[in-house]
Amino acid sequence: MSRAVEVVVDFLKQQGLILATAESCTAGKVIELLAQVPGSGTCLNTGYVVYSEQAKKRVLGVSPFTIETFSLTSEQVAREMAQGALRESEANVAVATTGIAGPDDMDGTRAGTLCFAWGFQRERQITLYSRTEYFPGDRRQVIEAAALRALRGIAIFHGKWTRGEGG
């Protein structure tokens, strides 16, 4: 188990955050890493794995217009995934991942390109942050690195959120 993941769980507990994940290309790796930490269940609500376009629409309410306009590998889709995870759960923080883990490029997008979104909710008001990043390596390495990046982003964007810096 990674010390970095333990730090994230400690942060979630200290801040009173309850997490929902919405994962596509990381296929549940984010929630798997968290679940390895004893006591992490106190700060986890749910983990959605929505690999297909249809699942993103049906489970998380991602708009068909957003997918058609920006593609599945986009910050816009990741943001709607995070928003849907917050809407459909009792969580007050969500992290979403979508992209191309590889090994092949897809629809003009380079393998290893991932889009992330982090969402924070207070009194039904949601603030979203997003980023697109590239991870080198084989499929397994990309998924692992992306899952850790998703987790590390929680504290970074929570800080921006608490300072009132919009997404």
PDB file of C-alpha atoms in Angstrom:
ATOM      1  CA  MET A   1       0.000   0.000   0.000  1.00  0.00           C
ATOM      2  CA  SER A   2       1.290   3.429  -0.949  1.00  0.00           C
ATOM      3  CA  ARG A   3       2.056   6.015   1.727  1.00  0.00           C
ATOM      4  CA  ALA A   4       0.629   8.609  -0.674  1.00  0.00           C
ATOM      5  CA  VAL A   5      -2.754   6.880  -0.539  1.00  0.00           C
ATOM      6  CA  GLU A   6      -2.651   6.755   3.266  1.00  0.00           C
ATOM      7  CA  VAL A   7      -2.017  10.516   3.255  1.00  0.00           C
ATOM      8  CA  VAL A   8      -5.110  11.033   1.084  1.00  0.00           C
ATOM      9  CA  VAL A   9      -7.276   8.955   3.428  1.00  0.00           C
ATOM     10  CA  ASP A  10      -5.958  10.918   6.421  1.00  0.00           C
ATOM     11  CA  PHE A  11      -6.715  14.174   4.587  1.00  0.00           C
ATOM     12  CA  LEU A  12     -10.268  13.077   3.767  1.00  0.00           C
ATOM     13  CA  LYS A  13     -10.863  12.165   7.411  1.00  0.00           C
ATOM     14  CA  GLN A  14      -9.334  15.381   8.775  1.00  0.00           C
ATOM     15  CA  GLN A  15     -11.417  17.532   6.449  1.00  0.00           C
ATOM     16  CA  GLY A  16     -14.657  15.609   7.015  1.00  0.00           C
ATOM     17  CA  LEU A  17     -14.838  14.699   3.337  1.00  0.00           C
ATOM     18  CA  ILE A  18     -16.821  11.785   1.964  1.00  0.00           C
ATOM     19  CA  LEU A  19     -15.648  10.672  -1.479  1.00  0.00           C
ATOM     20  CA  ALA A  20     -17.387   9.316  -4.536  1.00  0.00           C
ATOM     21  CA  THR A  21     -15.374   8.230  -7.551  1.00  0.00           C
ATOM     22  CA  ALA A  22     -16.485   8.152 -11.186  1.00  0.00           C
ATOM     23  CA  GLU A  23     -13.956   6.170 -13.160  1.00  0.00           C
ATOM     24  CA  SER A  24     -13.736   5.238 -16.794  1.00  0.00           C
ATOM     25  CA  CYS A  25     -10.204   4.515 -18.008  1.00  0.00           C
ATOM     26  CA  THR A  26      -8.880   3.849 -14.491  1.00  0.00           C
ATOM     27  CA  ALA A  27     -11.538   1.116 -14.176  1.00  0.00           C
ATOM     28  CA  GLY A  28     -11.937   1.296 -10.406  1.00  0.00           C
ATOM     29  CA  LYS A  29      -8.234   1.660  -9.559  1.00  0.00           C
ATOM     30  CA  VAL A  30      -8.821   4.864  -7.560  1.00  0.00           C
ATOM     31  CA  ILE A  31     -11.333   3.215  -5.235  1.00  0.00           C
ATOM     32  CA  GLU A  32      -9.201   0.039  -5.106  1.00  0.00           C
ATOM     33  CA  LEU A  33      -6.179   1.991  -3.865  1.00  0.00           C
ATOM     34  CA  LEU A  34      -8.268   3.710  -1.201  1.00  0.00           C
ATOM     35  CA  ALA A  35      -9.864   0.457  -0.068  1.00  0.00           C
ATOM     36  CA  GLN A  36      -6.417  -0.948   0.736  1.00  0.00           C
ATOM     37  CA  VAL A  37      -6.073   1.564   3.591  1.00  0.00           C
ATOM     38  CA  PRO A  38      -7.570   0.286   6.858  1.00  0.00           C
ATOM     39  CA  GLY A  39     -10.373   2.580   8.033  1.00  0.00           C
ATOM     40  CA  SER A  40     -10.866   4.175   4.612  1.00  0.00           C
ATOM     41  CA  GLY A  41     -14.517   3.125   4.626  1.00  0.00           C
ATOM     42  CA  THR A  42     -15.324   6.035   6.926  1.00  0.00           C
ATOM     43  CA  CYS A  43     -14.542   8.501   4.123  1.00  0.00           C
ATOM     44  CA  LEU A  44     -15.774   6.574   1.086  1.00  0.00           C
ATOM     45  CA  ASN A  45     -19.327   6.641  -0.202  1.00  0.00           C
ATOM     46  CA  THR A  46     -19.364   5.012  -3.606  1.00  0.00           C
ATOM     47  CA  GLY A  47     -17.284   4.157  -6.623  1.00  0.00           C
ATOM     48  CA  TYR A  48     -18.818   4.260 -10.087  1.00  0.00           C
ATOM     49  CA  VAL A  49     -17.050   2.503 -12.950  1.00  0.00           C
ATOM     50  CA  VAL A  50     -18.650   3.777 -16.153  1.00  0.00           C
ATOM     51  CA  TYR A  51     -16.591   2.527 -19.036  1.00  0.00           C
ATOM     52  CA  SER A  52     -19.037   2.900 -21.897  1.00  0.00           C
ATOM     53  CA  GLU A  53     -20.622   6.016 -23.318  1.00  0.00           C
ATOM     54  CA  GLN A  54     -24.050   4.560 -22.446  1.00  0.00           C
ATOM     55  CA  ALA A  55     -23.052   3.999 -18.803  1.00  0.00           C
ATOM     56  CA  LYS A  56     -21.763   7.552 -18.474  1.00  0.00           C
ATOM     57  CA  LYS A  57     -25.125   8.825 -19.727  1.00  0.00           C
ATOM     58  CA  ARG A  58     -27.349   6.405 -17.800  1.00  0.00           C
ATOM     59  CA  VAL A  59     -25.559   6.220 -14.444  1.00  0.00           C
ATOM     60  CA  LEU A  60     -24.070   9.700 -14.111  1.00  0.00           C
ATOM     61  CA  GLY A  61     -26.249  11.769 -16.430  1.00  0.00           C
ATOM     62  CA  VAL A  62     -23.476  12.853 -18.787  1.00  0.00           C
ATOM     63  CA  SER A  63     -25.110  14.791 -21.596  1.00  0.00           C
ATOM     64  CA  PRO A  64     -25.073  13.256 -25.089  1.00  0.00           C
ATOM     65  CA  PHE A  65     -24.404  16.794 -26.379  1.00  0.00           C
ATOM     66  CA  THR A  66     -21.254  17.039 -24.237  1.00  0.00           C
ATOM     67  CA  ILE A  67     -19.963  13.702 -25.512  1.00  0.00           C
ATOM     68  CA  GLU A  68     -20.726  14.549 -29.153  1.00  0.00           C
ATOM     69  CA  THR A  69     -19.252  18.042 -28.892  1.00  0.00           C
ATOM     70  CA  PHE A  70     -16.107  17.372 -26.849  1.00  0.00           C
ATOM     71  CA  SER A  71     -15.561  13.539 -27.081  1.00  0.00           C
ATOM     72  CA  LEU A  72     -15.367  10.979 -24.303  1.00  0.00           C
ATOM     73  CA  THR A  73     -11.778  12.014 -23.587  1.00  0.00           C
ATOM     74  CA  SER A  74     -12.469  15.564 -22.472  1.00  0.00           C
ATOM     75  CA  GLU A  75     -12.469  17.652 -19.342  1.00  0.00           C
ATOM     76  CA  GLN A  76     -16.099  18.506 -20.051  1.00  0.00           C
ATOM     77  CA  VAL A  77     -17.121  14.835 -19.798  1.00  0.00           C
ATOM     78  CA  ALA A  78     -14.964  14.357 -16.685  1.00  0.00           C
ATOM     79  CA  ARG A  79     -16.649  17.380 -15.071  1.00  0.00           C
ATOM     80  CA  GLU A  80     -20.121  15.997 -15.792  1.00  0.00           C
ATOM     81  CA  MET A  81     -19.035  12.628 -14.408  1.00  0.00           C
ATOM     82  CA  ALA A  82     -17.880  14.239 -11.142  1.00  0.00           C
ATOM     83  CA  GLN A  83     -21.068  16.284 -10.951  1.00  0.00           C
ATOM     84  CA  GLY A  84     -23.158  13.158 -11.528  1.00  0.00           C
ATOM     85  CA  ALA A  85     -21.263  11.250  -8.833  1.00  0.00           C
ATOM     86  CA  LEU A  86     -22.018  14.029  -6.347  1.00  0.00           C
ATOM     87  CA  ARG A  87     -25.649  14.253  -7.415  1.00  0.00           C
ATOM     88  CA  GLU A  88     -26.199  10.482  -7.185  1.00  0.00           C
ATOM     89  CA  SER A  89     -24.469   9.931  -3.822  1.00  0.00           C
ATOM     90  CA  GLU A  90     -24.170  11.328  -0.317  1.00  0.00           C
ATOM     91  CA  ALA A  91     -20.573  12.396  -0.975  1.00  0.00           C
ATOM     92  CA  ASN A  92     -19.282  15.953  -0.695  1.00  0.00           C
ATOM     93  CA  VAL A  93     -16.209  15.382  -2.875  1.00  0.00           C
ATOM     94  CA  ALA A  94     -15.868  13.475  -6.141  1.00  0.00           C
ATOM     95  CA  VAL A  95     -13.066  12.608  -8.498  1.00  0.00           C
ATOM     96  CA  ALA A  96     -13.624  11.508 -12.097  1.00  0.00           C
ATOM     97  CA  THR A  97     -11.331  10.030 -14.736  1.00  0.00           C
ATOM     98  CA  THR A  98     -11.796   9.485 -18.439  1.00  0.00           C
ATOM     99  CA  GLY A  99      -9.307   8.985 -21.240  1.00  0.00           C
ATOM    100  CA  ILE A 100      -7.179   6.536 -23.184  1.00  0.00           C
ATOM    101  CA  ALA A 101      -5.053   4.184 -21.069  1.00  0.00           C
ATOM    102  CA  GLY A 102      -3.679   2.457 -24.161  1.00  0.00           C
ATOM    103  CA  PRO A 103      -2.026   0.675 -25.680  1.00  0.00           C
ATOM    104  CA  ASP A 104      -3.344   2.329 -28.865  1.00  0.00           C
ATOM    105  CA  ASP A 105      -4.309   5.891 -29.698  1.00  0.00           C
ATOM    106  CA  MET A 106      -8.035   6.354 -30.252  1.00  0.00           C
ATOM    107  CA  ASP A 107     -10.010   8.878 -32.290  1.00  0.00           C
ATOM    108  CA  GLY A 108      -6.935  11.081 -32.662  1.00  0.00           C
ATOM    109  CA  THR A 109      -6.180  11.069 -28.937  1.00  0.00           C
ATOM    110  CA  ARG A 110      -2.774   9.852 -27.830  1.00  0.00           C
ATOM    111  CA  ALA A 111      -2.722   6.789 -25.562  1.00  0.00           C
ATOM    112  CA  GLY A 112      -1.868   7.913 -22.038  1.00  0.00           C
ATOM    113  CA  THR A 113      -4.037  11.045 -22.235  1.00  0.00           C
ATOM    114  CA  LEU A 114      -6.400  11.326 -19.293  1.00  0.00           C
ATOM    115  CA  CYS A 115      -8.893  13.937 -18.224  1.00  0.00           C
ATOM    116  CA  PHE A 116      -9.655  14.463 -14.555  1.00  0.00           C
ATOM    117  CA  ALA A 117     -12.296  16.357 -12.643  1.00  0.00           C
ATOM    118  CA  TRP A 118     -12.593  17.047  -8.947  1.00  0.00           C
ATOM    119  CA  GLY A 119     -15.874  18.269  -7.513  1.00  0.00           C
ATOM    120  CA  PHE A 120     -16.697  19.691  -4.095  1.00  0.00           C
ATOM    121  CA  GLN A 121     -20.182  20.198  -2.757  1.00  0.00           C
ATOM    122  CA  ARG A 122     -21.544  22.296   0.074  1.00  0.00           C
ATOM    123  CA  GLU A 123     -25.270  22.885   0.548  1.00  0.00           C
ATOM    124  CA  ARG A 124     -26.003  21.466  -2.936  1.00  0.00           C
ATOM    125  CA  GLN A 125     -23.593  23.992  -4.525  1.00  0.00           C
ATOM    126  CA  ILE A 126     -20.965  22.201  -6.616  1.00  0.00           C
ATOM    127  CA  THR A 127     -17.584  23.607  -7.632  1.00  0.00           C
ATOM    128  CA  LEU A 128     -15.644  21.706 -10.293  1.00  0.00           C
ATOM    129  CA  TYR A 129     -11.972  21.677 -11.307  1.00  0.00           C
ATOM    130  CA  SER A 130     -10.474  19.783 -14.223  1.00  0.00           C
ATOM    131  CA  ARG A 131      -7.184  18.986 -15.908  1.00  0.00           C
ATOM    132  CA  THR A 132      -5.889  16.966 -18.844  1.00  0.00           C
ATOM    133  CA  GLU A 133      -2.564  15.181 -18.452  1.00  0.00           C
ATOM    134  CA  TYR A 134      -0.407  12.709 -20.330  1.00  0.00           C
ATOM    135  CA  PHE A 135       1.133   9.636 -18.684  1.00  0.00           C
ATOM    136  CA  PRO A 136       3.837   7.594 -20.455  1.00  0.00           C
ATOM    137  CA  GLY A 137       4.129   3.841 -20.124  1.00  0.00           C
ATOM    138  CA  ASP A 138       2.144   0.726 -20.753  1.00  0.00           C
ATOM    139  CA  ARG A 139      -1.540   0.407 -19.906  1.00  0.00           C
ATOM    140  CA  ARG A 140      -0.928  -0.772 -16.335  1.00  0.00           C
ATOM    141  CA  GLN A 141       1.542   2.043 -15.644  1.00  0.00           C
ATOM    142  CA  VAL A 142      -0.818   4.665 -17.074  1.00  0.00           C
ATOM    143  CA  ILE A 143      -3.748   3.464 -14.966  1.00  0.00           C
ATOM    144  CA  GLU A 144      -1.679   3.362 -11.769  1.00  0.00           C
ATOM    145  CA  ALA A 145      -0.148   6.810 -12.333  1.00  0.00           C
ATOM    146  CA  ALA A 146      -3.509   8.326 -13.261  1.00  0.00           C
ATOM    147  CA  ALA A 147      -5.222   6.871 -10.196  1.00  0.00           C
ATOM    148  CA  LEU A 148      -2.544   8.337  -7.933  1.00  0.00           C
ATOM    149  CA  ARG A 149      -2.813  11.703  -9.719  1.00  0.00           C
ATOM    150  CA  ALA A 150      -6.572  11.683  -9.205  1.00  0.00           C
ATOM    151  CA  LEU A 151      -6.077  11.102  -5.490  1.00  0.00           C
ATOM    152  CA  ARG A 152      -3.335  13.710  -5.084  1.00  0.00           C
ATOM    153  CA  GLY A 153      -5.569  16.286  -6.738  1.00  0.00           C
ATOM    154  CA  ILE A 154      -8.121  16.077  -3.943  1.00  0.00           C
ATOM    155  CA  ALA A 155      -6.023  18.073  -1.452  1.00  0.00           C
ATOM    156  CA  ILE A 156      -4.783  20.501  -4.110  1.00  0.00           C
ATOM    157  CA  PHE A 157      -8.240  21.414  -5.360  1.00  0.00           C
ATOM    158  CA  HIS A 158      -9.796  21.300  -1.897  1.00  0.00           C
ATOM    159  CA  GLY A 159      -7.349  24.065  -0.983  1.00  0.00           C
ATOM    160  CA  LYS A 160      -8.454  26.136  -3.978  1.00  0.00           C
ATOM    161  CA  TRP A 161     -12.098  25.475  -3.126  1.00  0.00           C
ATOM    162  CA  THR A 162     -11.747  26.522   0.509  1.00  0.00           C
ATOM    163  CA  ARG A 163      -9.978  29.725  -0.624  1.00  0.00           C
ATOM    164  CA  GLY A 164     -12.905  30.457  -2.925  1.00  0.00           C
ATOM    165  CA  GLU A 165     -10.938  29.957  -6.122  1.00  0.00           C
ATOM    166  CA  GLY A 166     -13.526  28.766  -8.643  1.00  0.00           C
ATOM    167  CA  GLY A 167     -12.994  25.865 -11.007  1.00  0.00           C
TER     168      GLY A 167
END
